[in-house]
Amino acid sequence: MMSNNTQYYTRTAQVLHWLMALIFIVAWIIGFYSGNFLSYDADGSFKGQVITLHKNIATTIIFLVAIRIFWRYTHPAPKLPDSMSPTMQKAAHAGHLILYMMLIAMPVTGCLYSWSAGHPAPVLYLFEIPRMVQDNPELLAVVKPLHVYLSWTVGLLIVGHVLAALKHHFIDRDHILRSMTQQPKD
Ligand code: HEM
């Protein structure tokens, strides 16, 4: 594996990070809105359209995370600064690993949720991911709460991730946030 001698992520890694952050957060807000503020009783067709939008945006994460993991293996991340204790470096790496796992678990549980409820998993209103499970009430009873609880967990993780990045930038004044926004020559 190549090593990363700069303090910066590659441009490709940066674009993947910010693009996926945008898609993931927009998908999260739409899912949260539908799940907690819309009901089928009031205007069922509107809720249906909002859930369809949620799915069409969120399924793209599956494809992007595959590219992202490949890129991460072939282009190592910059080293964390020596000013961070070994314990904090380990905590940061563990946090990032969990975030990657969430990038997989959210769309996977979402697709299983839809399929087991008898609905499709559409991508950008262009095509559907081939259905991998049939209508299945027992599976639905597991993956539905799983998708919801994981979504709350990942919401907290993202808040922690953003607060950590801001703390590094404004309090520790190190290069960590810039490693995701700038290039060596910038
Ligand atoms: C990829 C990232 C995803 C994120 C961050 C995400 C997030 C969320 C959130 C926050 C909720 C609301 C939970 C609650 O009720 O409090 C939700 C609900 C839901 N999600 Fe996802 N989701 C993702 C992917 C998917 C995918 C790929 C599908 C299906 C193809 C899906 C299907 C659903 C469905 C059907 C609901 C229930 C909505 C409702 O009851 O109104 N999700 N999601």
Short mmCIF file of C-alpha atoms and ligand atoms in Angstrom, two decimals:
data_model
loop_
_atom_site.label_atom_id
_atom_site.label_comp_id
_atom_site.label_asym_id
_atom_site.label_seq_id
_atom_site.Cartn_x
_atom_site.Cartn_y
_atom_site.Cartn_z
CA MET A 1 0.00 0.00 0.00
CA MET A 2 1.17 3.51 -0.78
CA SER A 3 1.75 5.85 2.13
CA ASN A 4 0.43 9.37 2.37
CA ASN A 5 3.28 11.78 3.06
CA THR A 6 1.18 14.92 2.88
CA GLN A 7 -1.19 16.34 5.46
CA TYR A 8 -4.05 16.21 2.97
CA TYR A 9 -6.63 13.80 1.65
CA THR A 10 -6.59 13.41 -2.14
CA ARG A 11 -8.99 15.61 -4.11
CA THR A 12 -11.05 12.51 -4.95
CA ALA A 13 -11.33 11.55 -1.26
CA GLN A 14 -12.38 15.13 -0.44
CA VAL A 15 -15.06 15.20 -3.14
CA LEU A 16 -16.40 11.81 -2.01
CA HIS A 17 -16.43 12.97 1.63
CA TRP A 18 -18.37 16.20 1.05
CA LEU A 19 -20.67 14.78 -1.61
CA MET A 20 -21.60 11.84 0.59
CA ALA A 21 -21.98 14.11 3.65
CA LEU A 22 -24.46 16.24 1.67
CA ILE A 23 -26.45 13.27 0.33
CA PHE A 24 -26.46 11.46 3.68
CA ILE A 25 -27.60 14.49 5.69
CA VAL A 26 -30.30 15.44 3.16
CA ALA A 27 -31.52 11.80 3.15
CA TRP A 28 -31.46 11.80 6.96
CA ILE A 29 -33.54 14.99 7.23
CA ILE A 30 -36.11 13.77 4.67
CA GLY A 31 -36.39 10.36 6.41
CA PHE A 32 -36.73 12.02 9.81
CA TYR A 33 -39.37 14.41 8.46
CA SER A 34 -41.41 11.58 6.94
CA GLY A 35 -41.01 9.22 9.86
CA ASN A 36 -41.88 11.74 12.56
CA PHE A 37 -44.03 14.46 10.97
CA LEU A 38 -46.07 12.80 8.22
CA SER A 39 -48.82 10.24 8.53
CA TYR A 40 -50.76 8.22 5.99
CA ASP A 41 -54.04 9.36 7.58
CA ALA A 42 -53.64 13.06 6.80
CA ASP A 43 -52.32 12.88 3.22
CA GLY A 44 -51.01 9.46 2.46
CA SER A 45 -49.93 10.23 -1.11
CA PHE A 46 -47.67 13.09 0.04
CA LYS A 47 -45.98 10.88 2.63
CA GLY A 48 -45.51 8.26 -0.08
CA GLN A 49 -43.80 10.81 -2.35
CA VAL A 50 -41.53 11.96 0.46
CA ILE A 51 -40.48 8.38 1.31
CA THR A 52 -39.87 7.73 -2.41
CA LEU A 53 -37.64 10.83 -2.52
CA HIS A 54 -35.80 9.60 0.60
CA LYS A 55 -35.10 6.25 -1.09
CA ASN A 56 -34.08 7.69 -4.48
CA ILE A 57 -31.48 9.93 -2.80
CA ALA A 58 -30.26 7.48 -0.14
CA THR A 59 -29.65 4.44 -2.38
CA THR A 60 -26.82 6.35 -4.14
CA ILE A 61 -24.81 5.96 -0.91
CA ILE A 62 -24.39 2.22 -1.64
CA PHE A 63 -22.57 2.91 -4.90
CA LEU A 64 -20.56 5.82 -3.55
CA VAL A 65 -19.41 3.92 -0.44
CA ALA A 66 -18.08 1.09 -2.63
CA ILE A 67 -15.96 3.61 -4.58
CA ARG A 68 -14.97 5.34 -1.34
CA ILE A 69 -13.74 2.15 0.39
CA PHE A 70 -11.73 1.21 -2.72
CA TRP A 71 -10.20 4.70 -2.77
CA ARG A 72 -9.48 4.60 0.97
CA TYR A 73 -7.55 1.33 0.61
CA THR A 74 -5.53 2.53 -2.37
CA HIS A 75 -4.95 6.09 -1.07
CA PRO A 76 -4.20 6.10 2.69
CA ALA A 77 -5.46 8.91 4.89
CA PRO A 78 -2.96 11.50 6.15
CA LYS A 79 -1.53 10.80 9.60
CA LEU A 80 -3.19 12.41 12.59
CA PRO A 81 -1.03 15.10 14.26
CA ASP A 82 1.42 14.15 17.04
CA SER A 83 -0.38 16.68 19.24
CA MET A 84 -3.12 14.04 19.58
CA SER A 85 -2.50 11.40 22.26
CA PRO A 86 -2.38 7.77 21.11
CA THR A 87 -5.68 7.22 22.90
CA MET A 88 -7.37 10.07 21.01
CA GLN A 89 -5.91 8.82 17.73
CA LYS A 90 -7.35 5.37 18.42
CA ALA A 91 -10.71 6.92 19.35
CA ALA A 92 -10.72 8.95 16.12
CA HIS A 93 -9.95 5.88 14.01
CA ALA A 94 -12.63 3.84 15.79
CA GLY A 95 -15.15 6.65 15.25
CA HIS A 96 -14.31 6.83 11.55
CA LEU A 97 -14.63 3.06 11.22
CA ILE A 98 -18.09 3.17 12.79
CA LEU A 99 -19.09 5.99 10.43
CA TYR A 100 -18.01 3.84 7.47
CA MET A 101 -20.05 0.95 8.86
CA MET A 102 -23.05 3.28 9.07
CA LEU A 103 -22.58 4.31 5.43
CA ILE A 104 -23.15 0.63 4.63
CA ALA A 105 -25.71 -0.26 7.32
CA MET A 106 -28.11 2.64 6.64
CA PRO A 107 -28.76 1.94 2.95
CA VAL A 108 -28.67 -1.85 3.47
CA THR A 109 -31.26 -1.81 6.28
CA GLY A 110 -33.26 0.76 4.27
CA CYS A 111 -33.39 -1.52 1.22
CA LEU A 112 -34.25 -4.58 3.33
CA TYR A 113 -36.95 -2.50 5.04
CA SER A 114 -38.50 -1.54 1.68
CA TRP A 115 -38.21 -4.95 0.06
CA SER A 116 -39.55 -6.89 3.05
CA ALA A 117 -42.53 -4.47 3.12
CA GLY A 118 -43.16 -5.25 -0.58
CA HIS A 119 -41.76 -1.98 -1.99
CA PRO A 120 -38.88 -1.26 -4.40
CA ALA A 121 -35.49 0.40 -3.74
CA PRO A 122 -35.23 3.03 -6.51
CA VAL A 123 -32.05 4.96 -7.42
CA LEU A 124 -32.26 8.61 -8.58
CA TYR A 125 -35.63 7.90 -10.24
CA LEU A 126 -33.62 6.03 -12.89
CA PHE A 127 -33.66 2.34 -12.00
CA GLU A 128 -34.33 -0.02 -9.12
CA ILE A 129 -31.85 -2.15 -7.20
CA PRO A 130 -32.78 -5.78 -7.99
CA ARG A 131 -34.98 -7.04 -5.19
CA MET A 132 -33.02 -9.44 -2.98
CA VAL A 133 -35.79 -10.45 -0.55
CA GLN A 134 -39.51 -11.01 -1.02
CA ASP A 135 -42.34 -9.65 1.15
CA ASN A 136 -41.42 -10.86 4.62
CA PRO A 137 -43.24 -9.61 7.77
CA GLU A 138 -40.75 -11.32 10.14
CA LEU A 139 -37.78 -9.61 8.47
CA LEU A 140 -39.69 -6.31 8.37
CA ALA A 141 -40.25 -6.55 12.14
CA VAL A 142 -36.45 -6.60 12.58
CA VAL A 143 -35.11 -4.25 9.89
CA LYS A 144 -37.68 -1.49 10.36
CA PRO A 145 -36.74 -0.70 14.00
CA LEU A 146 -33.09 -1.38 13.11
CA HIS A 147 -33.17 1.31 10.38
CA VAL A 148 -34.82 3.77 12.77
CA TYR A 149 -32.50 3.13 15.77
CA LEU A 150 -29.41 3.16 13.55
CA SER A 151 -30.58 6.47 12.06
CA TRP A 152 -30.71 8.05 15.54
CA THR A 153 -27.30 6.59 16.40
CA VAL A 154 -25.75 7.90 13.20
CA GLY A 155 -27.34 11.31 13.81
CA LEU A 156 -25.51 11.53 17.14
CA LEU A 157 -22.27 10.26 15.54
CA ILE A 158 -22.44 12.94 12.83
CA VAL A 159 -22.99 15.67 15.43
CA GLY A 160 -19.95 14.35 17.36
CA HIS A 161 -17.89 14.16 14.15
CA VAL A 162 -18.72 17.77 13.22
CA LEU A 163 -18.04 19.05 16.77
CA ALA A 164 -14.68 17.23 16.81
CA ALA A 165 -13.70 18.75 13.45
CA LEU A 166 -14.66 22.24 14.68
CA LYS A 167 -12.79 21.72 17.97
CA HIS A 168 -9.64 20.76 16.05
CA HIS A 169 -9.99 23.81 13.81
CA PHE A 170 -10.92 26.53 16.27
CA ILE A 171 -9.55 25.32 19.62
CA ASP A 172 -6.58 23.05 18.85
CA ARG A 173 -5.90 25.06 15.67
CA ASP A 174 -4.40 22.06 13.88
CA HIS A 175 -4.68 21.14 10.19
CA ILE A 176 -7.30 18.39 10.52
CA LEU A 177 -10.27 20.25 9.00
CA ARG A 178 -8.02 21.70 6.26
CA SER A 179 -6.86 18.17 5.39
CA MET A 180 -10.40 17.61 4.06
CA THR A 181 -10.72 20.99 2.28
CA GLN A 182 -7.32 21.97 0.87
CA GLN A 183 -4.50 20.56 -1.22
CA PRO A 184 -0.75 20.94 -0.56
CA LYS A 185 -0.42 23.68 -3.19
CA ASP A 186 -3.54 25.64 -2.12
C1 HEM B 1 -28.37 5.96 3.17
C2 HEM B 1 -28.69 6.60 4.21
C3 HEM B 1 -30.03 6.63 4.89
C4 HEM B 1 -30.27 7.42 5.96
C5 HEM B 1 -29.30 8.40 6.64
C6 HEM B 1 -31.64 7.19 6.37
C7 HEM B 1 -32.26 7.84 7.43
C8 HEM B 1 -33.56 7.65 7.81
C9 HEM B 1 -34.21 8.33 8.90
C10 HEM B 1 -33.57 9.38 9.80
C11 HEM B 1 -35.48 7.88 8.97
C12 HEM B 1 -36.56 8.28 9.99
C13 HEM B 1 -36.46 7.40 11.22
C14 HEM B 1 -37.51 7.76 12.23
O1 HEM B 1 -38.69 7.39 12.03
O2 HEM B 1 -37.18 8.45 13.22
C15 HEM B 1 -35.65 6.91 7.90
C16 HEM B 1 -36.83 6.25 7.62
C17 HEM B 1 -37.04 5.44 6.52
N1 HEM B 1 -36.09 5.05 5.61
FE1 HEM B 1 -34.16 5.62 5.57
N2 HEM B 1 -32.21 6.26 5.53
C18 HEM B 1 -31.27 5.90 4.60
C19 HEM B 1 -31.47 5.00 3.58
C20 HEM B 1 -32.67 4.41 3.21
C21 HEM B 1 -32.89 3.57 2.04
C22 HEM B 1 -31.80 3.21 1.02
C23 HEM B 1 -34.18 3.20 2.05
C24 HEM B 1 -34.96 2.33 1.09
C25 HEM B 1 -34.61 2.06 -0.14
C26 HEM B 1 -34.80 3.78 3.23
C27 HEM B 1 -36.12 3.63 3.61
C28 HEM B 1 -36.71 4.24 4.68
C29 HEM B 1 -38.12 4.12 5.01
C30 HEM B 1 -39.15 3.31 4.23
C31 HEM B 1 -38.33 4.88 6.16
C32 HEM B 1 -39.64 5.07 6.92
C33 HEM B 1 -40.19 6.44 6.59
C34 HEM B 1 -41.51 6.67 7.28
O3 HEM B 1 -41.92 5.84 8.10
O4 HEM B 1 -42.13 7.71 6.99
N3 HEM B 1 -33.85 4.52 3.90
N4 HEM B 1 -34.47 6.79 7.22
#
